[in-house]
Short mmCIF file of C-alpha atoms and ligand atoms in Angstrom, two decimals:
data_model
loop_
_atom_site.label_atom_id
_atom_site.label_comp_id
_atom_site.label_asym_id
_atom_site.label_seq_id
_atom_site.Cartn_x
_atom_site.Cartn_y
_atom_site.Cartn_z
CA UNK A 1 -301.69 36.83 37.51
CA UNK A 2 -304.82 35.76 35.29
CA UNK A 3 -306.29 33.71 38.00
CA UNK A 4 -305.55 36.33 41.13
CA UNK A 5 -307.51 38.97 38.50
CA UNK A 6 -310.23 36.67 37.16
CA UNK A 7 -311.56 35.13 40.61
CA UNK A 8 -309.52 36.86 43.98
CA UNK A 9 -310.14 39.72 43.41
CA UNK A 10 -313.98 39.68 42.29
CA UNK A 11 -314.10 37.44 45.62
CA UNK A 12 -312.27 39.82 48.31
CA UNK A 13 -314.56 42.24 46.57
CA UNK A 14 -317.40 40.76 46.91
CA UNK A 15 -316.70 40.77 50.92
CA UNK A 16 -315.81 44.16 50.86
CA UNK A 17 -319.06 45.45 49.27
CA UNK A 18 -321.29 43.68 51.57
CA UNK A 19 -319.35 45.82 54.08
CA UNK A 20 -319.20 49.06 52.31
CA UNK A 21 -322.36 48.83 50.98
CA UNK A 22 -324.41 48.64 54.55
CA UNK A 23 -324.01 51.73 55.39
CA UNK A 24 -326.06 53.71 58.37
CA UNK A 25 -329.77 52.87 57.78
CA UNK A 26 -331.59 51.72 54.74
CA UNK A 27 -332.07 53.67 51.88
CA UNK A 28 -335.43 54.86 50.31
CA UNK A 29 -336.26 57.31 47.21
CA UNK A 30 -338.16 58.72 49.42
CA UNK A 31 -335.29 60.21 51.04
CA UNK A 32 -335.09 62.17 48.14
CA UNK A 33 -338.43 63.80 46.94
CA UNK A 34 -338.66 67.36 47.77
CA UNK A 35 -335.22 67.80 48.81
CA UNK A 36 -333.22 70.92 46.67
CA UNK A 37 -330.24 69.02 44.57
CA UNK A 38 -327.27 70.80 42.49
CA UNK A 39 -325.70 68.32 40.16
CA UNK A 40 -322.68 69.57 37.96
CA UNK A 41 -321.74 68.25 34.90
CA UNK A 42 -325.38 67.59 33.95
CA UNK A 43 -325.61 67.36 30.42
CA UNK A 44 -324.05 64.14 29.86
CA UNK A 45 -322.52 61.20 31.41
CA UNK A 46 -322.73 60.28 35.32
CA UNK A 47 -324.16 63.67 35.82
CA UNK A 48 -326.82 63.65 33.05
CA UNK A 49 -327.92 59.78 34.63
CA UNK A 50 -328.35 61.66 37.97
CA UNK A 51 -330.33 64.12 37.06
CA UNK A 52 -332.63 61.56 35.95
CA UNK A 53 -332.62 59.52 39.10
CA UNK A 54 -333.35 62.65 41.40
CA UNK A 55 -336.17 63.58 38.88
CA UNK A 56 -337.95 59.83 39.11
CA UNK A 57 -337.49 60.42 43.10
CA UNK A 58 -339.68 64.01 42.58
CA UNK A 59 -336.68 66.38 44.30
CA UNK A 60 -335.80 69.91 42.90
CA UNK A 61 -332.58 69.78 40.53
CA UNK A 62 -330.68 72.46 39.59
CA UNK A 63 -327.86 71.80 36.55
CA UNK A 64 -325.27 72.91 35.60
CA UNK A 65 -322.48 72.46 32.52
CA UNK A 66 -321.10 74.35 29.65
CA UNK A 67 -323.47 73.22 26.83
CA UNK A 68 -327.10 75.32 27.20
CA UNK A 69 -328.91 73.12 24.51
CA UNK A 70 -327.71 69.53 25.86
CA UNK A 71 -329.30 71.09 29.65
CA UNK A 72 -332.34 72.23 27.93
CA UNK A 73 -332.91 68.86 26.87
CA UNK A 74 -331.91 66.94 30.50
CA UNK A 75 -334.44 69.91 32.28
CA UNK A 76 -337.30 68.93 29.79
CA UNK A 77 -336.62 65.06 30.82
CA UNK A 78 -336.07 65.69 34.52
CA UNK A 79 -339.82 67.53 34.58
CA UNK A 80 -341.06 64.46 32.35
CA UNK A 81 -339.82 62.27 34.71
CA UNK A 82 -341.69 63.76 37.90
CA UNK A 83 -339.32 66.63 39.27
CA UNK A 84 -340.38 68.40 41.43
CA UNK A 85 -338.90 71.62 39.64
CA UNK A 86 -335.55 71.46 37.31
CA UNK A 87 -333.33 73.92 35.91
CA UNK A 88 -330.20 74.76 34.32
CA UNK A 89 -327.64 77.02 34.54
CA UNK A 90 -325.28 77.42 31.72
CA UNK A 91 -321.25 78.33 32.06
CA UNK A 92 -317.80 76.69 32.77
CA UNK A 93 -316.05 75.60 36.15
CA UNK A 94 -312.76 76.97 34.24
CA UNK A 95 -313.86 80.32 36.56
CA UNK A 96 -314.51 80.19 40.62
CA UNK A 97 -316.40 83.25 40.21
CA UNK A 98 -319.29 81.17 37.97
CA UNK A 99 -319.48 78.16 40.35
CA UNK A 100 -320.53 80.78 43.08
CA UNK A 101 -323.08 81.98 40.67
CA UNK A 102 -324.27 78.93 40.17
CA UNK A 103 -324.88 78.16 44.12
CA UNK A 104 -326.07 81.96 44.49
CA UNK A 105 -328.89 80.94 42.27
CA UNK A 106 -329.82 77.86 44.20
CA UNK A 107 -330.31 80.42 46.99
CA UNK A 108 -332.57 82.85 44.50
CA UNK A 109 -334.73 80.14 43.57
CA UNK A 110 -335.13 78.09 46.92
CA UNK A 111 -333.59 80.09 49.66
CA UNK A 112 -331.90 77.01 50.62
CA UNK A 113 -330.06 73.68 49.61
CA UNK A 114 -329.81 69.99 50.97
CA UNK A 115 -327.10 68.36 48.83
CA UNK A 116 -324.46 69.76 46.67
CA UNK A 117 -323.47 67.08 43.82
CA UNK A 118 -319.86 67.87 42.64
CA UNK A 119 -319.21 65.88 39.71
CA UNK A 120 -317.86 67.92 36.23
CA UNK A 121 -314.62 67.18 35.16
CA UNK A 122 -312.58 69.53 31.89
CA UNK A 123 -310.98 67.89 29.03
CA UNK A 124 -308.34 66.09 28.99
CA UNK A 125 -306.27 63.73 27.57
CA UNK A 126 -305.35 59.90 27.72
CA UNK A 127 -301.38 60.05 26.51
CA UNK A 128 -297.84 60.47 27.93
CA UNK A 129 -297.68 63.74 29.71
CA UNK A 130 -296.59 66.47 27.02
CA UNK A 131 -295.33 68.98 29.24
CA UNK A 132 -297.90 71.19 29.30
CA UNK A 133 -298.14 73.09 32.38
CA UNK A 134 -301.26 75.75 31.56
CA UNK A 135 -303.12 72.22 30.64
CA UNK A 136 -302.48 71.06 34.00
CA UNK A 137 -303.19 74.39 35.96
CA UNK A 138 -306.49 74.88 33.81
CA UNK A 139 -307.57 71.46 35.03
CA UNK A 140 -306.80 71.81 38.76
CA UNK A 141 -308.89 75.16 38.49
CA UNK A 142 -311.57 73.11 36.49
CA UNK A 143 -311.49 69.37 38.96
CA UNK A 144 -310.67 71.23 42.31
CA UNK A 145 -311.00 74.83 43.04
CA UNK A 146 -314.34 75.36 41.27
CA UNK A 147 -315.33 71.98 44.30
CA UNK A 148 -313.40 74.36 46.85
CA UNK A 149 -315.27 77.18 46.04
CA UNK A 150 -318.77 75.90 45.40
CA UNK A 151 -318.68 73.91 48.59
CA UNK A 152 -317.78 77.10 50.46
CA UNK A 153 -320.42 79.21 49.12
CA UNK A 154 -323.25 76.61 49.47
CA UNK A 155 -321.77 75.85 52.89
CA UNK A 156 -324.13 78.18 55.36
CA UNK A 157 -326.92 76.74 53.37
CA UNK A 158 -326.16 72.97 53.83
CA UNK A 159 -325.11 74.02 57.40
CA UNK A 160 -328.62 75.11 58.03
CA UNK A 161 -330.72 71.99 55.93
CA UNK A 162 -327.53 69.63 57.67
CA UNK A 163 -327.10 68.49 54.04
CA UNK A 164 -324.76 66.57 51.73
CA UNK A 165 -321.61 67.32 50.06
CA UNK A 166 -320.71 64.73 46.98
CA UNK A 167 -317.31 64.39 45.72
CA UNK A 168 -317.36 62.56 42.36
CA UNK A 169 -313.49 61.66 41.90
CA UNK A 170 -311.85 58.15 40.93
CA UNK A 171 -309.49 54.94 41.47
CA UNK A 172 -307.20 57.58 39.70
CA UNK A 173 -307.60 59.71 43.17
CA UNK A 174 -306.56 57.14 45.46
CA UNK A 175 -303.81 55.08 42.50
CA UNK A 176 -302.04 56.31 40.06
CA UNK A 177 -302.12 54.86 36.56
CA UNK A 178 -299.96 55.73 33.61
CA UNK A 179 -301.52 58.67 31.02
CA UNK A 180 -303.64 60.45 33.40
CA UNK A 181 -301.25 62.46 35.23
CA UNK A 182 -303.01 66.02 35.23
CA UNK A 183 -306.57 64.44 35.63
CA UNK A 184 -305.38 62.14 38.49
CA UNK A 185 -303.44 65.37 40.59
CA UNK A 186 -307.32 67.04 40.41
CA UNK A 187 -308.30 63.90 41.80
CA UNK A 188 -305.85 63.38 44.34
CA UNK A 189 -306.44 67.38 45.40
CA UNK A 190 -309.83 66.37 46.05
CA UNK A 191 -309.32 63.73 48.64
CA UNK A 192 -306.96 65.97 50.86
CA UNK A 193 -309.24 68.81 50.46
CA UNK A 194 -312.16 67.08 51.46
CA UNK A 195 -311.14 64.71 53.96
CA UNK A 196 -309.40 67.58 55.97
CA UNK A 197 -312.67 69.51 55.73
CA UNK A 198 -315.14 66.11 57.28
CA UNK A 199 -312.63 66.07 60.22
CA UNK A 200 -312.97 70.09 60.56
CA UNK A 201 -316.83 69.46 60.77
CA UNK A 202 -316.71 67.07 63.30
CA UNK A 203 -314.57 69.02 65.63
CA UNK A 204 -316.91 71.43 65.11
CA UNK A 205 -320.04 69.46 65.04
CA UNK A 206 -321.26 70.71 61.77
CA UNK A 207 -323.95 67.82 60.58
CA UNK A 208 -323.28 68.23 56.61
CA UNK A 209 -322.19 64.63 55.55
CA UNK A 210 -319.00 64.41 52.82
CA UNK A 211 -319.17 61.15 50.80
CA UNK A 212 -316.45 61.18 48.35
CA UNK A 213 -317.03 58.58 45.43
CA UNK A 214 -313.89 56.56 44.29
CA UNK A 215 -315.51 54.90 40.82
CA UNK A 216 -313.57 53.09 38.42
CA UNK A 217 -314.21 52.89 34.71
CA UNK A 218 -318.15 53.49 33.86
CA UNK A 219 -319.33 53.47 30.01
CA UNK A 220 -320.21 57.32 29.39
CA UNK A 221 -319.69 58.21 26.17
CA UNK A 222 -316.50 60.59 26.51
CA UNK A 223 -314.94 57.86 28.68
CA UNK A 224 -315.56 55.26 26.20
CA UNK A 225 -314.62 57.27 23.54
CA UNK A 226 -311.06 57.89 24.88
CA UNK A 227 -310.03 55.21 26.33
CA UNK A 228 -312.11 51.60 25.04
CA UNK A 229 -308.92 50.85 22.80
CA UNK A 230 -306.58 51.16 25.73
CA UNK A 231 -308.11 49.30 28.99
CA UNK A 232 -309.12 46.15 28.81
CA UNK A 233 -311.77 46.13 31.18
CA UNK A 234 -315.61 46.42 30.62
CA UNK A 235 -316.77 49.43 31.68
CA UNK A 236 -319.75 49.76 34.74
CA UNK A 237 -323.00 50.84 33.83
CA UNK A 238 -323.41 54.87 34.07
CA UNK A 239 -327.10 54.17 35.35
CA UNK A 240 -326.38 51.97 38.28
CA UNK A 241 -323.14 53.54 38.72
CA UNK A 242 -325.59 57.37 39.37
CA UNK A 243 -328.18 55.92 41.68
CA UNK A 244 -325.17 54.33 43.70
CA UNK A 245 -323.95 57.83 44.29
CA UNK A 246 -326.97 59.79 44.99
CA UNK A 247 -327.91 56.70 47.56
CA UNK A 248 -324.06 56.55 49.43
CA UNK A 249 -324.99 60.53 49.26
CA UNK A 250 -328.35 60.32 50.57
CA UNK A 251 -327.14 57.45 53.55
CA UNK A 252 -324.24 59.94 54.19
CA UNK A 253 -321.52 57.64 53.76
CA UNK A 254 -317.37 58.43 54.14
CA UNK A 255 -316.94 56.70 50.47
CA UNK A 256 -318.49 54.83 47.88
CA UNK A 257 -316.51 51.95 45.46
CA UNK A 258 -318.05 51.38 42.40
CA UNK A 259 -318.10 48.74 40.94
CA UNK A 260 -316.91 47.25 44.55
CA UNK A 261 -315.67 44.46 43.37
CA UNK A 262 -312.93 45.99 41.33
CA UNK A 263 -312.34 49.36 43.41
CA UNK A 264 -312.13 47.96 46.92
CA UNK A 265 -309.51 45.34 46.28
CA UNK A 266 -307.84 47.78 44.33
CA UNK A 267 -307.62 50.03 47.10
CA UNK A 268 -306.55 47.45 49.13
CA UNK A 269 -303.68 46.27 46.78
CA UNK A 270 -302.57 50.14 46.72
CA UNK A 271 -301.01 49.59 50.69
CA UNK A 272 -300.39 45.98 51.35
CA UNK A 273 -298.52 45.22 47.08
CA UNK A 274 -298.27 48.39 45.57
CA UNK A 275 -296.01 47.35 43.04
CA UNK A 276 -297.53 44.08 42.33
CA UNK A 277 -301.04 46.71 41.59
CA UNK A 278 -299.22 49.04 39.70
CA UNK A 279 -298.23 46.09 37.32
CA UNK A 280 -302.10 44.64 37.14
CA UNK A 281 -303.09 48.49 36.41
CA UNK A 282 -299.88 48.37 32.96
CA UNK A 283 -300.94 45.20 32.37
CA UNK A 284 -304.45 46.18 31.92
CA UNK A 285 -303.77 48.18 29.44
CA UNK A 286 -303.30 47.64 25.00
CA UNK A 287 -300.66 50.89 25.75
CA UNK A 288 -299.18 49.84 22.24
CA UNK A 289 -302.16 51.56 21.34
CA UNK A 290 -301.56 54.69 22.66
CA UNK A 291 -300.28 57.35 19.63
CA UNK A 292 -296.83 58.55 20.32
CA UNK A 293 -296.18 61.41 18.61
CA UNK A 294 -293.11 60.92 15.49
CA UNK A 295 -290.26 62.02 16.65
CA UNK A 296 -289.53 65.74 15.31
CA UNK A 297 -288.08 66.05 12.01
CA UNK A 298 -285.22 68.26 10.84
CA UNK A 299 -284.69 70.39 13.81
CA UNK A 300 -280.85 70.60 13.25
CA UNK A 301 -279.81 69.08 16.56
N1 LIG B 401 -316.43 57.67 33.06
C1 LIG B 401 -315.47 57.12 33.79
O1 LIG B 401 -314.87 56.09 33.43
C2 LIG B 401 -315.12 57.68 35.12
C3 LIG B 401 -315.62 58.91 35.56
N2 LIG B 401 -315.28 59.37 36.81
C4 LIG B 401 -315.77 60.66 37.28
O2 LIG B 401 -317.17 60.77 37.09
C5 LIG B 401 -317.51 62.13 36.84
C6 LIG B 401 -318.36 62.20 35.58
O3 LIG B 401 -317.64 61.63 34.51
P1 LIG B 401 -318.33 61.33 33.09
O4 LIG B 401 -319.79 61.26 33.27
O5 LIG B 401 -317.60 60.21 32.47
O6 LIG B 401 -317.95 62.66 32.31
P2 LIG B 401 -318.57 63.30 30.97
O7 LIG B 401 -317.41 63.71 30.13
O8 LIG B 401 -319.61 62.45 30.37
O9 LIG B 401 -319.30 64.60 31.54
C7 LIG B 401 -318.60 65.68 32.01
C8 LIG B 401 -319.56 66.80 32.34
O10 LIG B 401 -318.82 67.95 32.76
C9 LIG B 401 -319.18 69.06 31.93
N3 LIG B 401 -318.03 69.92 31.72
C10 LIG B 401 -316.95 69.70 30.93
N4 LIG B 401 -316.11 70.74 30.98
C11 LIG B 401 -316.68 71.65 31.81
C12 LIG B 401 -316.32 72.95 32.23
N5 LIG B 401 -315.19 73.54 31.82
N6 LIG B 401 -317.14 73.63 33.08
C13 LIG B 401 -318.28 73.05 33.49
N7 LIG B 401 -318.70 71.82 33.13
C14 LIG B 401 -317.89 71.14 32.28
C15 LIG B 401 -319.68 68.42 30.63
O11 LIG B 401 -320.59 69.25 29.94
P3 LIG B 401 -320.18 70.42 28.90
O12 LIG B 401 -319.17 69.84 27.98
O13 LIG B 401 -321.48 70.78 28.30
O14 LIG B 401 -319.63 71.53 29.77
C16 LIG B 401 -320.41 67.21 31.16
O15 LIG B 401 -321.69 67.57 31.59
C17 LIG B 401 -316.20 62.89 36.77
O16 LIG B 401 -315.94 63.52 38.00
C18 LIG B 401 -315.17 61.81 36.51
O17 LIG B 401 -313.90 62.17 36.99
C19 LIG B 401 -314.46 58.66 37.64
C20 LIG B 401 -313.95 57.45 37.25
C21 LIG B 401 -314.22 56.89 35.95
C1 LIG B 402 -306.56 47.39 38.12
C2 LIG B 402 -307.81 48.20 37.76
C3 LIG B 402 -309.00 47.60 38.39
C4 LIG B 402 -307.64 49.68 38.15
C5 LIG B 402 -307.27 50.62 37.01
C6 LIG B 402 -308.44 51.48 36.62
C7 LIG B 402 -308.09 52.63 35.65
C8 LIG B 402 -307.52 52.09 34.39
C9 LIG B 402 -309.34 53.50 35.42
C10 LIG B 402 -309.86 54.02 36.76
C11 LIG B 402 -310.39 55.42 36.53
C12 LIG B 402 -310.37 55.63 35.07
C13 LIG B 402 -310.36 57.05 34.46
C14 LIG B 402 -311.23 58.05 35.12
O1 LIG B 402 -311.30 58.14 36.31
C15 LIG B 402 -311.92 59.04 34.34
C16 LIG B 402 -311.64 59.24 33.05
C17 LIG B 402 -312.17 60.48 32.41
C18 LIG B 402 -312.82 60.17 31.12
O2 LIG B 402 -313.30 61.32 30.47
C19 LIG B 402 -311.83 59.41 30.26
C20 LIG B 402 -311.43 58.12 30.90
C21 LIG B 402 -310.80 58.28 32.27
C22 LIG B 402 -309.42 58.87 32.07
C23 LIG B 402 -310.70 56.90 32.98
C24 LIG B 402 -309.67 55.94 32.33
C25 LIG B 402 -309.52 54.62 33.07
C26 LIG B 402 -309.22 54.79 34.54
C27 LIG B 402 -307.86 55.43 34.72
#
């Protein structure tokens, strides 16, 4: 098991990213300066990293998240950094009717749009699943319909630039793992949503590219925070990690794996062993270290 982890997989990987990785054409920043960009889930993380990127490459971000003072501070960094314009708007995904504000303003301020980054993600929790049902309806309305509905709104205007559509999700969208069980139904939504809609499209030739970005564990803060004590794994760098989704965006590719040479074998694993990979994903994991709950006291029964 060690040795299949430490040096197959890295090497089937490392195949399988030359492959994923040359995708139609080259990319250049250039592809990126002037273009109109709406990244959720700005303010920190992934999101906060891209905003940065699309800044250095001079295009026109608008943000978005819950926290207005952590966006004030990525909008002053973005314009530092050479945007060509940057602002925020402040509110949560927890509503559909504020993630069609926030494309309505994209239309205010530039009468158009050329790719829609959907990346914010609600809290949640790394444990057994407690039961709770709101938790996991709140979440689905958070991870999935606010994509559903911001993707329709800003769809006549990507129609018309023949933009991108970004789907941030994960290796918990495509596997399941133990302790993520509302986060990885968003994620799993997302996939069938999305991959229904890119053959729609090409029936119908409508030119707007979907690139839906499986990622495994990157360092962001929150991430880190939750779950360092539990998987064993290093984590991928956040910066690489953004510029590798705004570039699969940019060359309009099906998906992105990142880090490839942990995602695509993964993937692979998921059809031809999946119970041989759903024992590497347990055994990746210190879940002794995950806090049960003591068991109720006194309740008479
Ligand atoms: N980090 C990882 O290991 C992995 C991450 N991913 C995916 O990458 C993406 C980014 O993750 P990461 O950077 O780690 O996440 P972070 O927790 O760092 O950032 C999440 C962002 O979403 C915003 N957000 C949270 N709740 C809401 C809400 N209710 N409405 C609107 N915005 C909200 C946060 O800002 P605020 O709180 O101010 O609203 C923040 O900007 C996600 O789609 C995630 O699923 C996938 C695989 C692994
Ligand atoms: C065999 C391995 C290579 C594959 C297993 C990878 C598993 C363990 C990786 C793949 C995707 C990862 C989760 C993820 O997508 C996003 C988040 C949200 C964040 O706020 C907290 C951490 C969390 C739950 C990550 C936890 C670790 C996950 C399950």
């Amino acid at each position: 098991m060690g040795l299949f982890l430490k040096v197959l997989i890295p090497l089937l990987g490392l195949g399988l990213a030359v492959y994923f990785y040359s995708g139609p054409g080259n990319f250049s920043e250039e592809m990126l300066r002037g273009k109109r960009v709406i990244v959720t889930g700005a303010s920190s993380g992934i999101g906060e990293q891209m905003a940065y990127h699309l800044a250095r490459m001079g295009a026109h971000v608008l943000l978005t998240a819950r926290t207005e003072a952590k966006l004030q501070k990525v909008v002053e960094k973005c314009l530092d950094l050479g945007a060509a314009s940057a602002r925020y708007v402040s509110g949560s995904m927890e509503s559909t009717a504020f993630a069609e504000e926030v494309v309505k303003e994209a239309e205010n301020i530039w009468g158009g749009l050329d790719m829609l980054i959907l990346n914010h993600i609600g809290r949640s929790f790394f444990d057994f699943f407690n039961g709770d049902v709101d938790h996991v309806r709140k979440l689905m309305e958070t991870n999935f319909l606010s994509y559903v509905a911001m993707t329709t709104s800003a769809l006549p205007m990507l129609k018309e630039s023949e933009g991108n559509i970004v789907v941030v999700s994960s290796v918990s969208g495509k596997v399941a793992s133990p302790f993520v069980a509302p986060y990885s139904a968003t994620k799993f939504a997302l996939e069938g949503f999305f991959s229904s809609l890119r053959h729609e499209f090409i029936i119908e030739k409508v030119n707007v590219s979907i690139t839906l970005c499986i990622l495994g564990y990157i360092n962001t803060e929150n991430a880190v925070q939750m779950v360092s004590h539990i998987i064993k794994e290093a984590p991928a760098p956040k910066e690489e990690c953004a510029l590798e989704i705004i570039r699969s965006g940019a060359l309009r590719q099906r998906e992105l794996h990142y880090p490839a040479s942990t995602v695509t074998p993964t993937l692979l694993l998921r059809d031809l062993a999946p119970e041989f990979l759903d024992g590497l994903i347990r055994n990746n994991m210190r879940v002794e270290n995950i806090k049960r709950p003591p068991p109720a006291q006194g309740s008479g029964h």
